[in-house]
PDB file of C-alpha atoms in Angstrom:
ATOM      1  CA  MET A 449      89.040 148.704 155.894  1.00 50.00           C
ATOM      2  CA  ALA A 450      85.918 147.597 154.055  1.00 50.00           C
ATOM      3  CA  ASP A 451      86.134 146.423 150.469  1.00 50.00           C
ATOM      4  CA  ALA A 452      85.320 149.396 148.252  1.00 53.00           C
ATOM      5  CA  THR A 453      83.968 147.172 145.469  1.00 48.00           C
ATOM      6  CA  PRO A 454      80.259 146.513 145.965  1.00 48.00           C
ATOM      7  CA  GLU A 455      78.896 143.091 145.137  1.00 53.00           C
ATOM      8  CA  LEU A 456      76.622 142.983 142.155  1.00 47.00           C
ATOM      9  CA  ALA A 457      73.110 141.783 142.598  1.00 51.00           C
ATOM     10  CA  PRO A 458      72.322 138.629 140.570  1.00 50.00           C
ATOM     11  CA  SER A 459      70.441 140.701 138.014  1.00 51.00           C
ATOM     12  CA  GLU A 460      73.487 142.968 137.575  1.00 53.00           C
ATOM     13  CA  ALA A 461      76.116 140.230 137.308  1.00 53.00           C
ATOM     14  CA  THR A 462      78.228 140.143 134.172  1.00 54.00           C
ATOM     15  CA  VAL A 463      77.174 137.424 131.746  1.00 54.00           C
ATOM     16  CA  ALA A 464      78.639 136.226 128.495  1.00 55.00           C
ATOM     17  CA  SER A 465      77.211 137.839 125.400  1.00 50.00           C
ATOM     18  CA  ALA A 466      75.307 135.709 122.945  1.00 51.00           C
ATOM     19  CA  HIS A 467      77.198 133.872 120.208  1.00 49.00           C
ATOM     20  CA  GLN A 468      77.114 135.599 116.851  1.00 50.00           C
ATOM     21  CA  THR A 469      77.373 133.764 113.573  1.00 54.00           C
ATOM     22  CA  ALA A 470      79.864 134.682 110.906  1.00 53.00           C
ATOM     23  CA  GLY A 471      78.738 137.024 108.162  1.00 53.00           C
ATOM     24  CA  PRO A 472      77.317 138.479 106.135  1.00 54.00           C
ATOM     25  CA  TYR A 473      80.504 139.955 104.695  1.00 50.00           C
ATOM     26  CA  TRP A 474      79.316 142.280 101.954  1.00 49.00           C
ATOM     27  CA  HIS A 475      81.674 145.060 103.071  1.00 52.00           C
ATOM     28  CA  LEU A 476      84.616 142.666 102.667  1.00 55.00           C
ATOM     29  CA  VAL A 477      83.765 141.381  99.209  1.00 55.00           C
ATOM     30  CA  ASP A 478      83.220 144.587  97.291  1.00 63.00           C
ATOM     31  CA  PHE A 479      86.427 143.911  95.372  1.00 82.00           C
ATOM     32  CA  PRO A 480      85.816 141.079  92.892  1.00 86.00           C
ATOM     33  CA  GLU A 481      89.317 141.597  91.483  1.00 90.00           C
ATOM     34  CA  TRP A 482      90.648 139.966  94.671  1.00 91.00           C
ATOM     35  CA  ALA A 483      89.619 136.621  93.165  1.00 95.00           C
ATOM     36  CA  ASP A 484      92.591 136.986  90.795  1.00 94.00           C
ATOM     37  CA  THR A 485      95.794 136.467  92.779  1.00 91.00           C
ATOM     38  CA  THR A 486      97.871 137.587  89.796  1.00 87.00           C
ATOM     39  CA  ARG A 487      96.168 140.987  89.430  1.00 82.00           C
ATOM     40  CA  HIS A 488      98.914 143.235  90.823  1.00 74.00           C
ATOM     41  CA  PHE A 489     101.932 141.134  90.073  1.00 70.00           C
ATOM     42  CA  ALA A 490     102.181 140.959  86.296  1.00 60.00           C
ATOM     43  CA  GLY A 491     105.766 142.186  86.336  1.00 67.00           C
ATOM     44  CA  ASN A 492     106.870 139.966  89.210  1.00 69.00           C
ATOM     45  CA  LEU A 493     105.033 136.698  88.679  1.00 74.00           C
ATOM     46  CA  PRO A 494     107.141 133.567  89.057  1.00 78.00           C
ATOM     47  CA  GLU A 495     107.099 131.210  86.134  1.00 86.00           C
ATOM     48  CA  GLY A 496     104.295 128.718  86.393  1.00 91.00           C
ATOM     49  CA  GLN A 497     100.948 127.525  85.143  1.00 94.00           C
ATOM     50  CA  ARG A 498      98.050 129.945  85.413  1.00 94.00           C
ATOM     51  CA  ILE A 499      94.962 128.043  86.545  1.00 97.00           C
ATOM     52  CA  VAL A 500      91.318 128.648  87.428  1.00 98.00           C
ATOM     53  CA  ILE A 501      89.802 127.135  90.590  1.00 98.00           C
ATOM     54  CA  THR A 502      86.022 126.864  90.698  1.00 98.00           C
ATOM     55  CA  GLY A 503      83.473 125.266  92.962  1.00 98.00           C
ATOM     56  CA  SER A 504      80.221 125.665  94.841  1.00 98.00           C
ATOM     57  CA  VAL A 505      79.344 125.929  98.522  1.00 97.00           C
ATOM     58  CA  THR A 506      76.333 124.018  99.875  1.00 96.00           C
ATOM     59  CA  ASP A 507      74.905 123.717 103.378  1.00 94.00           C
ATOM     60  CA  GLY A 508      73.825 120.665 105.364  1.00 91.00           C
ATOM     61  CA  THR A 509      70.583 120.314 103.408  1.00 92.00           C
ATOM     62  CA  GLY A 510      72.332 120.573 100.062  1.00 93.00           C
ATOM     63  CA  ALA A 511      71.076 124.105  99.454  1.00 95.00           C
ATOM     64  CA  LEU A 512      73.427 126.523  97.719  1.00 96.00           C
ATOM     65  CA  VAL A 513      75.087 129.112  99.959  1.00 94.00           C
ATOM     66  CA  THR A 514      74.840 132.312  97.953  1.00 93.00           C
ATOM     67  CA  ASP A 515      76.380 134.715 100.470  1.00 90.00           C
ATOM     68  CA  ALA A 516      79.544 132.913 101.590  1.00 92.00           C
ATOM     69  CA  LEU A 517      83.042 134.333 101.503  1.00 93.00           C
ATOM     70  CA  VAL A 518      85.804 132.017 100.289  1.00 96.00           C
ATOM     71  CA  GLU A 519      89.501 132.745 100.792  1.00 96.00           C
ATOM     72  CA  ILE A 520      92.538 130.912  99.410  1.00 97.00           C
ATOM     73  CA  TRP A 521      96.225 131.050 100.239  1.00 96.00           C
ATOM     74  CA  HIS A 522      99.067 129.004  98.794  1.00 96.00           C
ATOM     75  CA  ALA A 523     102.709 128.791  97.813  1.00 95.00           C
ATOM     76  CA  ASP A 524     104.027 129.915  94.437  1.00 93.00           C
ATOM     77  CA  PRO A 525     104.890 127.460  91.619  1.00 94.00           C
ATOM     78  CA  GLN A 526     108.349 126.948  93.153  1.00 93.00           C
ATOM     79  CA  GLY A 527     106.819 125.966  96.497  1.00 94.00           C
ATOM     80  CA  ARG A 528     107.715 129.214  98.260  1.00 91.00           C
ATOM     81  CA  TYR A 529     105.393 131.098 100.558  1.00 90.00           C
ATOM     82  CA  PRO A 530     105.553 134.896 100.492  1.00 83.00           C
ATOM     83  CA  ASP A 531     108.066 136.587 102.758  1.00 81.00           C
ATOM     84  CA  PRO A 532     106.134 138.932 105.089  1.00 80.00           C
ATOM     85  CA  ASN A 533     109.150 141.244 105.037  1.00 84.00           C
ATOM     86  CA  GLY A 534     109.817 140.811 101.351  1.00 78.00           C
ATOM     87  CA  ASP A 535     108.755 142.546  98.175  1.00 77.00           C
ATOM     88  CA  PRO A 536     105.061 143.535  98.523  1.00 74.00           C
ATOM     89  CA  THR A 537     104.673 143.515  94.745  1.00 73.00           C
ATOM     90  CA  ALA A 538     105.696 139.845  94.459  1.00 77.00           C
ATOM     91  CA  PHE A 539     103.200 137.025  94.090  1.00 82.00           C
ATOM     92  CA  GLN A 540     101.289 136.576  97.362  1.00 84.00           C
ATOM     93  CA  GLY A 541      99.063 133.569  96.684  1.00 90.00           C
ATOM     94  CA  TYR A 542      96.101 135.122  98.509  1.00 92.00           C
ATOM     95  CA  GLY A 543      92.607 135.532  97.074  1.00 94.00           C
ATOM     96  CA  ARG A 544      89.073 136.265  98.247  1.00 94.00           C
ATOM     97  CA  CYS A 545      85.790 135.622  96.440  1.00 95.00           C
ATOM     98  CA  ALA A 546      82.100 135.890  97.292  1.00 93.00           C
ATOM     99  CA  THR A 547      79.818 133.117  96.118  1.00 94.00           C
ATOM    100  CA  ASP A 548      77.365 134.157  93.426  1.00 94.00           C
ATOM    101  CA  LYS A 549      73.627 133.474  93.045  1.00 94.00           C
ATOM    102  CA  GLN A 550      74.458 129.880  92.094  1.00 96.00           C
ATOM    103  CA  GLY A 551      76.614 129.456  95.209  1.00 96.00           C
ATOM    104  CA  ARG A 552      79.774 129.347  93.099  1.00 97.00           C
ATOM    105  CA  PHE A 553      83.237 130.851  93.485  1.00 97.00           C
ATOM    106  CA  ARG A 554      85.990 131.323  90.902  1.00 98.00           C
ATOM    107  CA  PHE A 555      89.677 132.122  91.398  1.00 97.00           C
ATOM    108  CA  THR A 556      92.464 132.808  88.929  1.00 96.00           C
ATOM    109  CA  THR A 557      95.903 131.972  90.296  1.00 96.00           C
ATOM    110  CA  LEU A 558      99.154 130.107  89.669  1.00 95.00           C
ATOM    111  CA  LYS A 559      99.321 126.400  90.433  1.00 97.00           C
ATOM    112  CA  PRO A 560     101.406 125.917  93.586  1.00 97.00           C
ATOM    113  CA  GLY A 561     104.442 123.686  93.712  1.00 97.00           C
ATOM    114  CA  PRO A 562     105.363 121.088  96.352  1.00 97.00           C
ATOM    115  CA  VAL A 563     106.449 122.521  99.710  1.00 95.00           C
ATOM    116  CA  PRO A 564     108.720 121.009 102.380  1.00 92.00           C
ATOM    117  CA  VAL A 565     106.964 119.079 105.136  1.00 89.00           C
ATOM    118  CA  GLY A 566     109.052 120.636 107.897  1.00 73.00           C
ATOM    119  CA  PRO A 567     112.460 120.518 109.579  1.00 63.00           C
ATOM    120  CA  HIS A 568     111.759 117.292 111.497  1.00 56.00           C
ATOM    121  CA  ALA A 569     110.531 115.194 108.581  1.00 54.00           C
ATOM    122  CA  GLY A 570     113.747 114.859 106.607  1.00 58.00           C
ATOM    123  CA  ALA A 571     115.402 117.089 104.068  1.00 59.00           C
ATOM    124  CA  ASN A 572     113.583 115.581 101.078  1.00 72.00           C
ATOM    125  CA  ALA A 573     110.087 115.186 102.544  1.00 86.00           C
ATOM    126  CA  MET A 574     107.596 117.227 100.540  1.00 94.00           C
ATOM    127  CA  GLN A 575     103.906 118.055 100.753  1.00 97.00           C
ATOM    128  CA  ALA A 576     101.858 117.695  97.607  1.00 98.00           C
ATOM    129  CA  PRO A 577     100.850 120.916  95.854  1.00 98.00           C
ATOM    130  CA  HIS A 578      97.805 122.272  97.667  1.00 98.00           C
ATOM    131  CA  VAL A 579      95.718 125.363  98.302  1.00 98.00           C
ATOM    132  CA  ALA A 580      94.476 126.358 101.765  1.00 98.00           C
ATOM    133  CA  PHE A 581      90.777 127.314 101.898  1.00 98.00           C
ATOM    134  CA  ALA A 582      88.771 129.255 104.471  1.00 96.00           C
ATOM    135  CA  VAL A 583      84.997 129.599 104.201  1.00 95.00           C
ATOM    136  CA  PHE A 584      82.966 132.205 106.076  1.00 92.00           C
ATOM    137  CA  ALA A 585      79.200 131.934 105.933  1.00 89.00           C
ATOM    138  CA  ARG A 586      75.993 132.864 107.697  1.00 83.00           C
ATOM    139  CA  GLY A 587      75.274 130.329 110.443  1.00 77.00           C
ATOM    140  CA  LEU A 588      78.932 129.589 111.233  1.00 78.00           C
ATOM    141  CA  LEU A 589      80.286 130.747 114.585  1.00 74.00           C
ATOM    142  CA  GLN A 590      83.724 130.872 112.993  1.00 86.00           C
ATOM    143  CA  HIS A 591      85.147 130.132 109.584  1.00 92.00           C
ATOM    144  CA  VAL A 592      85.974 126.576 108.505  1.00 95.00           C
ATOM    145  CA  SER A 593      89.245 125.574 106.875  1.00 97.00           C
ATOM    146  CA  THR A 594      90.369 122.866 104.504  1.00 98.00           C
ATOM    147  CA  ARG A 595      92.821 122.147 101.707  1.00 98.00           C
ATOM    148  CA  LEU A 596      92.440 121.576  97.990  1.00 98.00           C
ATOM    149  CA  TYR A 597      94.689 118.948  96.424  1.00 98.00           C
ATOM    150  CA  PHE A 598      95.015 118.297  92.704  1.00 98.00           C
ATOM    151  CA  GLU A 599      93.949 114.942  91.282  1.00 98.00           C
ATOM    152  CA  GLY A 600      96.790 112.964  89.747  1.00 97.00           C
ATOM    153  CA  GLU A 601      99.675 114.506  91.711  1.00 97.00           C
ATOM    154  CA  ALA A 602     102.251 111.834  92.555  1.00 97.00           C
ATOM    155  CA  LEU A 603     102.948 113.396  95.965  1.00 97.00           C
ATOM    156  CA  ASN A 604      99.310 112.939  96.993  1.00 98.00           C
ATOM    157  CA  ALA A 605     100.211 109.353  97.924  1.00 97.00           C
ATOM    158  CA  THR A 606     102.692 110.479 100.595  1.00 96.00           C
ATOM    159  CA  ASP A 607     101.382 113.886 101.668  1.00 96.00           C
ATOM    160  CA  PRO A 608     101.185 113.709 105.497  1.00 95.00           C
ATOM    161  CA  VAL A 609      97.946 115.696 105.742  1.00 95.00           C
ATOM    162  CA  LEU A 610      96.082 114.049 102.882  1.00 97.00           C
ATOM    163  CA  THR A 611      97.074 110.517 103.935  1.00 96.00           C
ATOM    164  CA  ALA A 612      95.811 111.245 107.479  1.00 96.00           C
ATOM    165  CA  VAL A 613      92.314 111.649 106.014  1.00 97.00           C
ATOM    166  CA  PRO A 614      90.315 108.395 105.774  1.00 96.00           C
ATOM    167  CA  GLU A 615      90.611 107.161 102.213  1.00 96.00           C
ATOM    168  CA  ALA A 616      86.841 107.165 101.708  1.00 96.00           C
ATOM    169  CA  ARG A 617      86.712 110.909 102.414  1.00 97.00           C
ATOM    170  CA  ARG A 618      89.795 112.123 100.546  1.00 98.00           C
ATOM    171  CA  GLY A 619      87.752 112.841  97.450  1.00 97.00           C
ATOM    172  CA  THR A 620      86.060 115.733  99.263  1.00 98.00           C
ATOM    173  CA  ILE A 621      89.320 117.712  99.130  1.00 98.00           C
ATOM    174  CA  ILE A 622      90.789 116.565  95.806  1.00 98.00           C
ATOM    175  CA  ALA A 623      89.974 118.874  92.897  1.00 98.00           C
ATOM    176  CA  LYS A 624      89.245 117.367  89.511  1.00 98.00           C
ATOM    177  CA  PRO A 625      90.187 118.774  86.096  1.00 98.00           C
ATOM    178  CA  ALA A 626      87.378 120.881  84.658  1.00 97.00           C
ATOM    179  CA  GLY A 627      88.694 121.438  81.143  1.00 95.00           C
ATOM    180  CA  GLY A 628      91.616 123.512  79.940  1.00 94.00           C
ATOM    181  CA  ASN A 629      93.495 124.963  82.888  1.00 96.00           C
ATOM    182  CA  ALA A 630      90.525 124.766  85.279  1.00 98.00           C
ATOM    183  CA  TRP A 631      90.076 122.696  88.426  1.00 98.00           C
ATOM    184  CA  ASN A 632      86.833 122.183  90.366  1.00 98.00           C
ATOM    185  CA  LEU A 633      86.191 121.393  94.029  1.00 98.00           C
ATOM    186  CA  ASP A 634      82.714 121.683  95.530  1.00 98.00           C
ATOM    187  CA  LEU A 635      82.507 122.378  99.271  1.00 98.00           C
ATOM    188  CA  ARG A 636      79.801 120.907 101.537  1.00 97.00           C
ATOM    189  CA  LEU A 637      79.561 122.560 104.951  1.00 95.00           C
ATOM    190  CA  GLN A 638      77.961 119.532 106.648  1.00 93.00           C
ATOM    191  CA  GLY A 639      75.784 116.516 106.026  1.00 93.00           C
ATOM    192  CA  GLU A 640      76.231 113.707 103.539  1.00 93.00           C
ATOM    193  CA  GLY A 641      79.402 114.193 101.529  1.00 94.00           C
ATOM    194  CA  GLU A 642      80.665 116.843 103.956  1.00 96.00           C
ATOM    195  CA  THR A 643      84.029 118.325 103.060  1.00 98.00           C
ATOM    196  CA  VAL A 644      86.869 117.339 105.377  1.00 97.00           C
ATOM    197  CA  TRP A 645      87.353 120.451 107.511  1.00 97.00           C
ATOM    198  CA  MET A 646      90.637 120.886 109.331  1.00 95.00           C
ATOM    199  CA  ALA A 647      91.722 122.473 112.597  1.00 89.00           C
ATOM    200  CA  VAL A 648      94.408 125.061 111.871  1.00 75.00           C
TER     201      VAL A 648
END
C-alpha cells in the first residue's frame, strides 16, 4: 500500500520560525503596586527589616533601558521560601517593576535571611542573604537572571554561588547601602562592567 502522506516540495517544507526578542511587556507591568512585596501581607508579615532596593538597567553601549521588566524573588527574613501549598496571604517575596524613563527600578520588600545551602552540604552550611533577579528587555531572546547580595554580610565570604564568581566581578552583584534602609545595584546587560548573569 502506498504511503498516504505526500512529500512536501522544498518550498512547502516546514521551517523554524524566526527568533523573537523578549518584550515589550507593557501589559504585564500595569500594576506598579507589584513593586512592593509587602502590599497584601500587612497582617501576616514576618518580623524583619523593611528595605528598598533600587538600581538602573543599561545596555551594552551604556544607554539606559527604559522599557525593561525587572522581577525579584527571595526568602523571608527567617530564610524561608514560601510554601506553594501554604497560606496565600503570607509573605511571598515576589515583586515586579518596570524601569522608568531614567532606566531605574525600585522595590520595597523585607531583607531576606540566610538560607540553607542544601541537603548535601552539611547541616550548618548557609547561603548569604540574597535576592534573585530576572530582567526582561527588548533585544533579549530570553530573560537574564542574577542575584543581589548585600555588602558587608559575613556569609558572603563562604556563599557557594558568590565565591564561584571571579573576585574581580563580584562587585557587579553586590548591592551597596544607599542611605537609610535602601540598597542599590545597577545592572549592565553586556559590555564593560557587565553584570554576572547566571544560568538557572
